[in-house]
Short mmCIF file of C-alpha atoms and ligand atoms in Angstrom, two decimals:
data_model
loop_
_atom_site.label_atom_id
_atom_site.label_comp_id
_atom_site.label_asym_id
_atom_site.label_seq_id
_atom_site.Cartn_x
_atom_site.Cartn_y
_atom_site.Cartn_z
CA UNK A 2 -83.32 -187.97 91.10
CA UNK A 3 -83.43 -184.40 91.97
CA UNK A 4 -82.82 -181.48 90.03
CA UNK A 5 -82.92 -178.51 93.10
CA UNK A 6 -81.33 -175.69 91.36
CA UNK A 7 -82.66 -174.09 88.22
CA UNK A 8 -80.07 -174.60 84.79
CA UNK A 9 -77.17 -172.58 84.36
CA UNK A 10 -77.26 -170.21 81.26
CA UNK A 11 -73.75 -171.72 79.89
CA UNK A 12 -70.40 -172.38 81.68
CA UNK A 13 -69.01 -169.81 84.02
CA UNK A 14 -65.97 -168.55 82.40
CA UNK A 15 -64.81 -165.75 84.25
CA UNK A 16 -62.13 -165.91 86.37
CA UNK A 17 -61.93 -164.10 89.66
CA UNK A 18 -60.25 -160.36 88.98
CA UNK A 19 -56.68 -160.52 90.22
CA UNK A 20 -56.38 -164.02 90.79
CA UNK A 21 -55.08 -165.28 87.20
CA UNK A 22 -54.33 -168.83 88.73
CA UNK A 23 -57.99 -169.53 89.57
CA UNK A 24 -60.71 -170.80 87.68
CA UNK A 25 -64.26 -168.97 88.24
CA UNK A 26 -65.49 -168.97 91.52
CA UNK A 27 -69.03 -170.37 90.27
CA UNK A 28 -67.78 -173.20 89.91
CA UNK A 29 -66.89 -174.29 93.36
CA UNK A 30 -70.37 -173.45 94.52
CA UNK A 31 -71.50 -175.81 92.01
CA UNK A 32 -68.78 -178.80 92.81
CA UNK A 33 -70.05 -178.47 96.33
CA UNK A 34 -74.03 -177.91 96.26
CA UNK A 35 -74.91 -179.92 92.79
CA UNK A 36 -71.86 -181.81 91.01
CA UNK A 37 -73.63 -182.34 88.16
CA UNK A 38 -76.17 -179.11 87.01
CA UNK A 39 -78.30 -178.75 83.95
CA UNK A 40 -76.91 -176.42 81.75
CA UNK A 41 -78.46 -174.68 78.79
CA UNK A 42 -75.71 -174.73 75.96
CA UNK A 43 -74.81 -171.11 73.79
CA UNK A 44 -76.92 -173.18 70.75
CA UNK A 45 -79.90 -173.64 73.15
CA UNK A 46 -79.19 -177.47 73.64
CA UNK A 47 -80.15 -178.41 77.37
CA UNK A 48 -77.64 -180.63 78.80
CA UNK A 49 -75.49 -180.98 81.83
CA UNK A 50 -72.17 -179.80 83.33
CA UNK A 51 -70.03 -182.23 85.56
CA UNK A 52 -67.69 -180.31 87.83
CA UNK A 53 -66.30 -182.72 90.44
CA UNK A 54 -63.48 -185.00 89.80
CA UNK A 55 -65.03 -188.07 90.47
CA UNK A 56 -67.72 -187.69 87.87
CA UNK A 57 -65.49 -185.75 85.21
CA UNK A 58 -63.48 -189.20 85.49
CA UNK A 59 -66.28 -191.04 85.42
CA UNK A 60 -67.45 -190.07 82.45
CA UNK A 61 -64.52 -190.21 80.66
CA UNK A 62 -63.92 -193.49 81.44
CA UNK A 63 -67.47 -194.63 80.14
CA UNK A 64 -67.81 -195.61 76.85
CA UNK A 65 -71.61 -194.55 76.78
CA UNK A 66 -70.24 -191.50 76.42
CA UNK A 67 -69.28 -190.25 72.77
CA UNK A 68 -66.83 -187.55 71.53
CA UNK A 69 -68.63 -187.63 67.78
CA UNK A 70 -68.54 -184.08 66.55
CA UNK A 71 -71.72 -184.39 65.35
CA UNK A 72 -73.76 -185.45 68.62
CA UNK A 73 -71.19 -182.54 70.61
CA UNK A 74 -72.52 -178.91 71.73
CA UNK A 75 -69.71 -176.55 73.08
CA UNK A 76 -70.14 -175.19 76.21
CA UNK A 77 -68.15 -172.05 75.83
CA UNK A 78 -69.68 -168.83 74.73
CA UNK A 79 -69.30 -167.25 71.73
CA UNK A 80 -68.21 -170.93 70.23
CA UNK A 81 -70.12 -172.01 66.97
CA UNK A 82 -73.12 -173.74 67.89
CA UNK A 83 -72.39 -177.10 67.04
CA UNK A 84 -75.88 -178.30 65.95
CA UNK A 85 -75.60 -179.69 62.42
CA UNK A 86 -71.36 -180.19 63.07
CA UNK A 87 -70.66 -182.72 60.45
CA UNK A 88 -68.74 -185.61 61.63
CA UNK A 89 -64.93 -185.56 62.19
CA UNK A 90 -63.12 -186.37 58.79
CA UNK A 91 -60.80 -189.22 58.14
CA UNK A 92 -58.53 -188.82 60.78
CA UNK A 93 -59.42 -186.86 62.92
CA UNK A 94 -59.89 -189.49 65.98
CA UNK A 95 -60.30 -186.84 68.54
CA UNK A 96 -64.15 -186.36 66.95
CA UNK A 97 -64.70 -190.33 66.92
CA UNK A 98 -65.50 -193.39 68.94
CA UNK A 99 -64.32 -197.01 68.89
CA UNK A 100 -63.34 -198.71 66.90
CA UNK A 101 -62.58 -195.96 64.28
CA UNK A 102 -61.14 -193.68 66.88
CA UNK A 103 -58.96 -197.10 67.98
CA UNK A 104 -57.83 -198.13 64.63
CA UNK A 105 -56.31 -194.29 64.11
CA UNK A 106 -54.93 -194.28 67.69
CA UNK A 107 -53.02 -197.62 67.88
CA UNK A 108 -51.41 -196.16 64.69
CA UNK A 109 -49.80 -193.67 66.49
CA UNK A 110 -49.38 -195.00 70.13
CA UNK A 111 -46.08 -196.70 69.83
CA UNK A 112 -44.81 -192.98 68.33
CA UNK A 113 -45.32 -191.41 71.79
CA UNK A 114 -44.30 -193.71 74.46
CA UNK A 115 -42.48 -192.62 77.95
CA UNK A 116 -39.22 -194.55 76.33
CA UNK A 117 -39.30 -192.79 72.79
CA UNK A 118 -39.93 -189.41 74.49
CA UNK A 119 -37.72 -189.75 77.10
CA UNK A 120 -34.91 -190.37 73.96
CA UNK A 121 -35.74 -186.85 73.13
CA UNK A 122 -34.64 -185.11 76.09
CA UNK A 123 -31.20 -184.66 74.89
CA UNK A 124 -32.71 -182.68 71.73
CA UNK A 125 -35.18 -180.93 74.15
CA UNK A 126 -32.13 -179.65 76.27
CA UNK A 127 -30.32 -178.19 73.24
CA UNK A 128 -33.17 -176.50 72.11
CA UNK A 129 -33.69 -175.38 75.19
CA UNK A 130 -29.61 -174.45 75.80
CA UNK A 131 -30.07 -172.17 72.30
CA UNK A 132 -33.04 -170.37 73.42
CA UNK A 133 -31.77 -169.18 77.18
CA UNK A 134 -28.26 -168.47 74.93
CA UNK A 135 -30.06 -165.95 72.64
CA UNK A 136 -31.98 -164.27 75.48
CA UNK A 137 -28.84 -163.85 77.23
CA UNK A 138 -27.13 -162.30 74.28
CA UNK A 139 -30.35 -160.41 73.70
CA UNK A 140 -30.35 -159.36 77.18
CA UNK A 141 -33.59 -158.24 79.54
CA UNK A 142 -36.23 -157.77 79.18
CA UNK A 143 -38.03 -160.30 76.89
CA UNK A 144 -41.27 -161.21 76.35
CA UNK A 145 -40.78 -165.26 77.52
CA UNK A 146 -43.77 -166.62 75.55
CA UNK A 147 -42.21 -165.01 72.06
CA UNK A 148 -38.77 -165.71 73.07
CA UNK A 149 -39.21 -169.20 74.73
CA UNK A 150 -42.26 -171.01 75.82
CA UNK A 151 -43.58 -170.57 71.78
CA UNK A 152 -40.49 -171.35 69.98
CA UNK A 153 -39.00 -174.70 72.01
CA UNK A 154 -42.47 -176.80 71.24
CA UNK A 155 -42.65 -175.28 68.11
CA UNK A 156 -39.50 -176.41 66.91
CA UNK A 157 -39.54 -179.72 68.33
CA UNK A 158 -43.17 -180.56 66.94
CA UNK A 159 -41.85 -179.52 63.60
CA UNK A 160 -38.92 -181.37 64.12
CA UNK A 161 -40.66 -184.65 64.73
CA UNK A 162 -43.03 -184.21 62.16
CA UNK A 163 -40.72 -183.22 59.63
CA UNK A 164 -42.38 -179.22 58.91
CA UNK A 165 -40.06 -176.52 57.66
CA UNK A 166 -39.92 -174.31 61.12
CA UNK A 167 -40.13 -171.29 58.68
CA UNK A 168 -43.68 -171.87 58.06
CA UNK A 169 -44.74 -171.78 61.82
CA UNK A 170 -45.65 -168.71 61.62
CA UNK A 171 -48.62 -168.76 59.20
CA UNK A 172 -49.98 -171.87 60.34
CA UNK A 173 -49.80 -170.68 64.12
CA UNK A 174 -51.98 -167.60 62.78
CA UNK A 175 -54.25 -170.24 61.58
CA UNK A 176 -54.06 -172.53 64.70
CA UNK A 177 -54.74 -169.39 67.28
CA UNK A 178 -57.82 -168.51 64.98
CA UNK A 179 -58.90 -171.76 65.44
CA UNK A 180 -58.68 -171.95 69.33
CA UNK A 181 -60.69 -168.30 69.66
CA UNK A 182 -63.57 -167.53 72.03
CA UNK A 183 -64.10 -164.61 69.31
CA UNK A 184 -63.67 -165.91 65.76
CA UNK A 185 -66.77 -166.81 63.88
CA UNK A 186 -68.00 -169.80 62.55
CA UNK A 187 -66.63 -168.74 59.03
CA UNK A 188 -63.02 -167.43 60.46
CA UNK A 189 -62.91 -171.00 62.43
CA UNK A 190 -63.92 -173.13 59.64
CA UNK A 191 -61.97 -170.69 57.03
CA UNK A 192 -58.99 -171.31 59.78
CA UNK A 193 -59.06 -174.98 59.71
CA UNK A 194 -59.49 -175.37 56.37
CA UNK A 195 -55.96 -173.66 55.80
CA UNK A 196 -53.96 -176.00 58.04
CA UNK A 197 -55.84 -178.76 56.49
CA UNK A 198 -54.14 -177.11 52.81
CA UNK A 199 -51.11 -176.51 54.35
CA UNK A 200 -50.56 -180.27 56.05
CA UNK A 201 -52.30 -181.78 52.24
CA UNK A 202 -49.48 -180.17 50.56
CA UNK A 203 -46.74 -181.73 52.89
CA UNK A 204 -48.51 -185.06 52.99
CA UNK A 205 -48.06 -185.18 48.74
CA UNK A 206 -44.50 -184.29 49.83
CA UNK A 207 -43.57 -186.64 52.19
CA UNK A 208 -45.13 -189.50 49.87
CA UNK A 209 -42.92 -188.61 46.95
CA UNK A 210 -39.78 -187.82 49.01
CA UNK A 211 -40.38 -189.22 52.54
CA UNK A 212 -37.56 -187.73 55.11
CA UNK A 213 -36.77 -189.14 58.37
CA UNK A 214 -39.82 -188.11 60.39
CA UNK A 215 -43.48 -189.01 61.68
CA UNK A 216 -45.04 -187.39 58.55
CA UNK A 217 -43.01 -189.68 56.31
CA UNK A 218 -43.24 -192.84 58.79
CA UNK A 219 -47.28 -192.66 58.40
CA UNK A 220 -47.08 -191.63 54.63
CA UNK A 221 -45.46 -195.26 54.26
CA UNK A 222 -48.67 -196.77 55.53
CA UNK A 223 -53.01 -197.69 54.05
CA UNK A 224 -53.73 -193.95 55.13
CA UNK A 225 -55.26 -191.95 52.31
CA UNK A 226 -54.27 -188.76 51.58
CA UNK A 227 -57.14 -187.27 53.44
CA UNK A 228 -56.93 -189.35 56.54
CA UNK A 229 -52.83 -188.89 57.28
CA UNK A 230 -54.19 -184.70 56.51
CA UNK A 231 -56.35 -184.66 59.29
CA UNK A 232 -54.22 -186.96 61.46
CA UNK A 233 -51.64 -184.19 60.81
CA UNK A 234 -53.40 -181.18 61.62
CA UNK A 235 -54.49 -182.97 65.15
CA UNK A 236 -50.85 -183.47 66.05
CA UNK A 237 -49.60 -180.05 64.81
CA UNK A 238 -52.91 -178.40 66.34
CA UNK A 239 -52.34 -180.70 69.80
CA UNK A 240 -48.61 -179.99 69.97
CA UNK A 241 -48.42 -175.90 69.91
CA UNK A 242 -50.17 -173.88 71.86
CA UNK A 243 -50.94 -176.44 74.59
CA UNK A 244 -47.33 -176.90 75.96
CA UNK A 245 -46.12 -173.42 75.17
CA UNK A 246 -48.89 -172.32 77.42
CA UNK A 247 -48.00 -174.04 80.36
CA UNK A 248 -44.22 -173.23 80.15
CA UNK A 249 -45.17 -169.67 79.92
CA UNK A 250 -48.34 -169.71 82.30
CA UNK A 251 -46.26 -172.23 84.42
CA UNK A 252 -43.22 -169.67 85.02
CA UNK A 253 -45.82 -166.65 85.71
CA UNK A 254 -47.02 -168.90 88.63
CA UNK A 255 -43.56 -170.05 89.64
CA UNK A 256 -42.87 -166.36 89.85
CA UNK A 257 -45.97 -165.24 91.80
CA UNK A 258 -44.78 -167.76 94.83
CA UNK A 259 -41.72 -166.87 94.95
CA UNK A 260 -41.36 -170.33 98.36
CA UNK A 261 -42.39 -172.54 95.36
CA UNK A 262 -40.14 -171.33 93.05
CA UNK A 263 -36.63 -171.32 95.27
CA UNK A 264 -37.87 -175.08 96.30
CA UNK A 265 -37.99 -176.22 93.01
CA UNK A 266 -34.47 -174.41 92.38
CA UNK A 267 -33.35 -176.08 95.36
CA UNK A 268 -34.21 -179.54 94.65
CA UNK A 269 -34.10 -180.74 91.16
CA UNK A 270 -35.27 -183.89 92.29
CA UNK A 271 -38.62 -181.86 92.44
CA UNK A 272 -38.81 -181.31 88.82
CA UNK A 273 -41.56 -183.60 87.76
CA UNK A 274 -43.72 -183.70 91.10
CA UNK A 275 -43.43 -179.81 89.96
CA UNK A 276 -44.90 -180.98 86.13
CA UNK A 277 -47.74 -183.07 87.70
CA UNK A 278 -48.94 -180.16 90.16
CA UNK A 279 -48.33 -177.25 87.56
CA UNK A 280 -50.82 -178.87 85.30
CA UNK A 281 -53.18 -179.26 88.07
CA UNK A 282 -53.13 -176.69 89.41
CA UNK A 283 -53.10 -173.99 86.19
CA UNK A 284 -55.40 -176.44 84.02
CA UNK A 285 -55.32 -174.75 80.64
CA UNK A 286 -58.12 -176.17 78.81
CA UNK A 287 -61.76 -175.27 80.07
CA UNK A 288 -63.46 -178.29 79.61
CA UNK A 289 -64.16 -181.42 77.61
CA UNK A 290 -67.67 -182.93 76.13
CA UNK A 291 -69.16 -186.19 76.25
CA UNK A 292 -72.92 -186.93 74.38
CA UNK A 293 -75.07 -189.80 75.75
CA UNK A 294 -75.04 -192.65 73.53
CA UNK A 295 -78.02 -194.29 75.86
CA UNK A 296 -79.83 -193.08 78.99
CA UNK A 297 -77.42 -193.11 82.24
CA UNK A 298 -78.06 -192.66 85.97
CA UNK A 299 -75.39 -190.64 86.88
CA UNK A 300 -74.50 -188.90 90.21
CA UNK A 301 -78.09 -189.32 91.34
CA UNK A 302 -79.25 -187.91 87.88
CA UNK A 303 -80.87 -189.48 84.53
CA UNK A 304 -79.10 -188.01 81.47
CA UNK A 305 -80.72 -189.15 78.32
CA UNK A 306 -79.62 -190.41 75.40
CA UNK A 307 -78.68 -187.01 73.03
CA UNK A 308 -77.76 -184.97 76.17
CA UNK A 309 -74.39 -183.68 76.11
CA UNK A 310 -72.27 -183.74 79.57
CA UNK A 311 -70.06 -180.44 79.73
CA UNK A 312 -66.66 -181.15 81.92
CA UNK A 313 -65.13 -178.99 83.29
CA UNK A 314 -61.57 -179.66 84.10
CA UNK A 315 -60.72 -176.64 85.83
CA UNK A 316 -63.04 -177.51 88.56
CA UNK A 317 -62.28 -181.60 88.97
CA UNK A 318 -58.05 -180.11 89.24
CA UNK A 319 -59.52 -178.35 92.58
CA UNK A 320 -61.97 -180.42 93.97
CA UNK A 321 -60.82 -181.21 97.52
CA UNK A 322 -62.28 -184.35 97.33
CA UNK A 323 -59.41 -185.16 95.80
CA UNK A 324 -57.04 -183.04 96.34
CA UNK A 325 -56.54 -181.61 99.86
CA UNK A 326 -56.27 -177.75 99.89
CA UNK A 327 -56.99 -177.99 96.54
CA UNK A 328 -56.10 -174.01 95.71
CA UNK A 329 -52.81 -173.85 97.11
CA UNK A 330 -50.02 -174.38 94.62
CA UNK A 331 -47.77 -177.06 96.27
CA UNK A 332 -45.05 -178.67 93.89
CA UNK A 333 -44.40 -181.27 96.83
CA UNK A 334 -47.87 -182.94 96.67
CA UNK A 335 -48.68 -185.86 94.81
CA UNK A 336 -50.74 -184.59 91.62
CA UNK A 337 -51.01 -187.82 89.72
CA UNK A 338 -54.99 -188.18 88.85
CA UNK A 339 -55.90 -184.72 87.38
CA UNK A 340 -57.61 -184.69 84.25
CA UNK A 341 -55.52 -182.19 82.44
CA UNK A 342 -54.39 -184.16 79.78
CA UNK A 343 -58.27 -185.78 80.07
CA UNK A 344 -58.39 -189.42 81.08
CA UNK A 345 -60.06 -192.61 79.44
CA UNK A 346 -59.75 -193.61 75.75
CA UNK A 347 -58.96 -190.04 74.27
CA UNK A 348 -56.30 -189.59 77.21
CA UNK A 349 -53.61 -186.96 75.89
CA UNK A 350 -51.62 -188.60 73.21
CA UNK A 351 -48.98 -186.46 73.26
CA UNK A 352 -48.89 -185.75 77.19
CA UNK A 353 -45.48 -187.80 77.68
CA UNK A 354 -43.65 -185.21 75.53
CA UNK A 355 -45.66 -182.38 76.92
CA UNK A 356 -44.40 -183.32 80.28
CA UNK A 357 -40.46 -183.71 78.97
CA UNK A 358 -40.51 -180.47 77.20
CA UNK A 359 -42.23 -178.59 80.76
CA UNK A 360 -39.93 -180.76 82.96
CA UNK A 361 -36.84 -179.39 81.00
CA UNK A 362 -37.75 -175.73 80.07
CA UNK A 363 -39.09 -174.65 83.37
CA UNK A 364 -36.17 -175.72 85.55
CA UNK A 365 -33.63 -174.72 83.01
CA UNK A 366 -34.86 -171.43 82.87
CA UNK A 367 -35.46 -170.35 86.43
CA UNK A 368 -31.50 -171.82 86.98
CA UNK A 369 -29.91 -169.93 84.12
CA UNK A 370 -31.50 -166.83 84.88
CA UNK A 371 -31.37 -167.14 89.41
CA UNK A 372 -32.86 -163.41 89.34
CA UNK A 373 -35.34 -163.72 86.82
CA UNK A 374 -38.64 -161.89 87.80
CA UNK A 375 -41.70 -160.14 86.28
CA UNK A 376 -40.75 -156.76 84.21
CA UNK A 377 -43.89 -155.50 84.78
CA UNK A 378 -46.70 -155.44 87.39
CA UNK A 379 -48.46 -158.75 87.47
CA UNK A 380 -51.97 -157.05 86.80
CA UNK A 381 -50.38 -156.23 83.84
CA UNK A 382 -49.46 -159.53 82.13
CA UNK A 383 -52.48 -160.23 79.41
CA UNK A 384 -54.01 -162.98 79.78
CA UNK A 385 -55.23 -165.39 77.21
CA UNK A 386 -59.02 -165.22 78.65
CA UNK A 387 -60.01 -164.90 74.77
CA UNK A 388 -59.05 -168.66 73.51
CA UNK A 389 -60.31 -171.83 74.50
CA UNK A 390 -56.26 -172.68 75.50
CA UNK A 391 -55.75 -170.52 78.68
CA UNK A 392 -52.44 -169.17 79.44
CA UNK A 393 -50.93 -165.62 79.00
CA UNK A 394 -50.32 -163.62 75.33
CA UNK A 395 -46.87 -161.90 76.64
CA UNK A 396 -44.87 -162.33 79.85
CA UNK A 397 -42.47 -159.62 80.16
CA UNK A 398 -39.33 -160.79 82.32
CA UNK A 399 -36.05 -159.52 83.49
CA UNK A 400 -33.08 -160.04 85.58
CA UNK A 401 -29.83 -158.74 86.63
CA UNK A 402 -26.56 -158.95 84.57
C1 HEM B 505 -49.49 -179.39 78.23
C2 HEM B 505 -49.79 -179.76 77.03
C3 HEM B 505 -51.06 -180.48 76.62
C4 HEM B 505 -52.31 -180.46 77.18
C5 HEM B 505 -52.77 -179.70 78.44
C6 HEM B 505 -53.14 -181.35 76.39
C7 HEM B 505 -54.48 -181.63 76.66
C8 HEM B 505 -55.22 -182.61 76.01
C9 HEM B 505 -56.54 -183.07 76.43
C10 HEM B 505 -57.34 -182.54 77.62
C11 HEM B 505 -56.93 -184.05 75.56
C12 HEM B 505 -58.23 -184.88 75.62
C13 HEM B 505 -59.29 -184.40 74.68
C14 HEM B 505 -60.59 -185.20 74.84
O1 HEM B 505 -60.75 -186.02 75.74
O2 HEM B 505 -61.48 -184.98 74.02
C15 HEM B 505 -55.87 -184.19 74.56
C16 HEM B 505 -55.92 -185.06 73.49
C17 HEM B 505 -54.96 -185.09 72.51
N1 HEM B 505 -53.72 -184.45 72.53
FE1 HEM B 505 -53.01 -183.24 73.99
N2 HEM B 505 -52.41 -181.84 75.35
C18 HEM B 505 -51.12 -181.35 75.45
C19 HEM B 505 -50.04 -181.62 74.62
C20 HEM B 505 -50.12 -182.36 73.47
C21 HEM B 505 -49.02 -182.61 72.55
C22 HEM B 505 -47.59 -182.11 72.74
C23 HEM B 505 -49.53 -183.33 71.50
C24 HEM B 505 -48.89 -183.84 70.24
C25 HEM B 505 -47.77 -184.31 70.08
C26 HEM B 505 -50.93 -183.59 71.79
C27 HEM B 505 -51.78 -184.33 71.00
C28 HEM B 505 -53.05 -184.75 71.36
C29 HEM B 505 -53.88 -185.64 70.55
C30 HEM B 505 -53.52 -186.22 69.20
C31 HEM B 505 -55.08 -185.84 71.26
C32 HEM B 505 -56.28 -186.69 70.83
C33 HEM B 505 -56.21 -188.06 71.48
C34 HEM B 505 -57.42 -188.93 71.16
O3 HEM B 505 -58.48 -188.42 70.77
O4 HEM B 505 -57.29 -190.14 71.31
N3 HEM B 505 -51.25 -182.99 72.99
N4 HEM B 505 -54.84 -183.33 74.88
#
């Protein structure tokens, strides 16, 4: 067991300057000389951070591992410290282990298969039809993540759960204070506690007038009020910001290589090979957490019971370990394997609709519009370094007409 290089004070975060595509450079140096570092958390707790695939997988896939709120520390900075985090409510399975993270799950599993999601491509594509429509009417340029890559997800994950679309806008607001890297304690809890008001007062609805939606199926089920809440707010929170990120982070990429781009207009056969490496290679969310539940040798390491194993998914997507030439951008190459929808028991729930929606929007867009480009200089897109969900605030585009 050897522990050569002194801890790290807290996950690197920056990335390198004009390279929005890349996670910090740190990071490689650490894959490479020390896989798995001691870290000393933003709350003081001294724990660990795991940055090459194989042991971001690993531990995953170990149930000696938890995900209980209350035994979590965040590695990002500026997060709450998460000493004295109360447990995850009813329902919110994300914060839990087996079996109460299993019995909430398998409620929901059958609602988000490859077969029900794929059912929803037709809906996707009209959604998607109505937004290109209106920014051709509309006419360049348009900011793609207000026009587009926010509004089809949106729609759709209020369409499935049966939320008035008017309302997005308020709970978004709510949803993006949640998800800051500069919110306090107070403005995240204050946040949360507003979705959870907002999804209580639909749940009373659907129960006393259910409609033809998830919402409603659930309602019709043992779930307390309380539990079907929190189970709500998880799905809303999950099914936002996450996709419209990538569709709007995934067509600033397409656009900054330009080879990848006219291949994937070339062959639509590419499409989801393009999904799979897109994910990879942008990664959107920083990292996950695990706690020890017992001690574990680990990568040539003890971790004790209580210490909390930082992940960092950014740096497992580029480890060329498992991925040869890890930093290119190649929509040919076989992604299947990264961990950006995580892996193991807490695996994505919702990535088989994630991956319809991107597989639809992207290619639809960069067809309708075959001159689309950036309207301004790329140093000049801002970029969402100031949320735990990476991806860009605005994406100014144009094109010829
Ligand atoms: C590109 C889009 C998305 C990305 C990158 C993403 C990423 C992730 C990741 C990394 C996890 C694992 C968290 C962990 O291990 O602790 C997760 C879990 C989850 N996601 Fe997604 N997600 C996306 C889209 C969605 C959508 C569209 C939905 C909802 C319909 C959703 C709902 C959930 C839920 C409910 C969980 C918790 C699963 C569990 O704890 O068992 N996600 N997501």
């Amino acid at each position: 067991m050897t522990d050569s290089l002194p801890a790290l004070a807290g996950l690197p975060v920056t990335r390198p300057a004009g390279r929005p595509f890349d996670p910090p450079e740190e990071l490689a140096r650490l894959r490479e000389q020390q896989p798995l570092s001691r870290m000393v958390f933003p709350d003081g707790h001294v724990g660990w951070l795991a940055t090459s695939h194989a042991l971001v997988r690993a531990v995953l896939a170990d149930a000696r591992f938890s995900s209980r709120y209350e035994l979590l520390h965040s590695p990002l900075p500026g997060q709450a410290a998460m000493e004295g985090t109360p447990p995850a409510p009813p329902g919110l399975f994300i914060g839990m282990d087996p079996p109460d993270h299993t019995r909430y799950r398998s409620l929901l599993t059958g609602k988000f298969t490859v077969r029900r999601m794929r059912q929803l491509t037709e809906r996707i594509e009209q959604i998607t039809a109505e937004h290109l429509d209106a920014m051709e009417r509309h006419g360049p340029p348009v900011d793609l993540v207000e026009a587009y890559a926010v509004p089809i997800p949106a729609l759709l994950m209020c369409e499935l759960l049966g939320v008035a679309f008017a309302d997005r806008t308020s709970f978004q607001g709510h949803m993006a204070k949640v998800n800051s890297l500069d919110a306090t304690p107070e403005e995240k809890q204050g946040a949360f506690a507003a979705l959870q008001e907002y999804v209580h007062g639909l749940v009373l609805a659907k129960r006393a007038k259910p409609t033809d939606d998830m919402l409603s199926d659930l309602a019709d089920s043992d779930l307390t009020d309380e539990e079907l809440t929190n189970i709500g707010v998880l799905l809303l929170g999950g099914g936002f910001d996450t996709t419209a990120n990538m569709i709007a982070l995934g067509t600033f990429a397409l656009l900054s290589h330009p080879d990848q781009l006219a291949a994937l207009r070339a062959d639509p056969g590419l499409a989801d090979r393009a999904v799979e490496e897109l994910l990879r290679y942008l990664t959107i969310t920083h990292t996950g957490m695990r706690t020890a539940l017992e001690d574990v040798e680990l990568g040539g390491q003890l971790i004790r019971a209580g210490e909390c194993v930082a992940l960092s998914a950014q740096a497992a997507n580029r480890d060329p370990a498992k991925f040869p030439d890890p930093d290119t951008l190649d929509l040919r190459r076989q992604a299947a394997g990264h961990v950006s929808f995580g892996h193991g028991a807490h695996q994505c729930l919702g990535q088989q609709l994630a991956r319809v929606e991107m597989r639809v929007a992207i290619p639809s867009l960069i067809n309708r519009f075959p001159s689309l480009r950036l309207a301004v200089p790329p140093e000049e897109v801002p970029l969402r370094t100031d949320s735990d969900i990476y991806g860009v605030h605005r994406l100014p585009v144009t094109w010829e007409v």
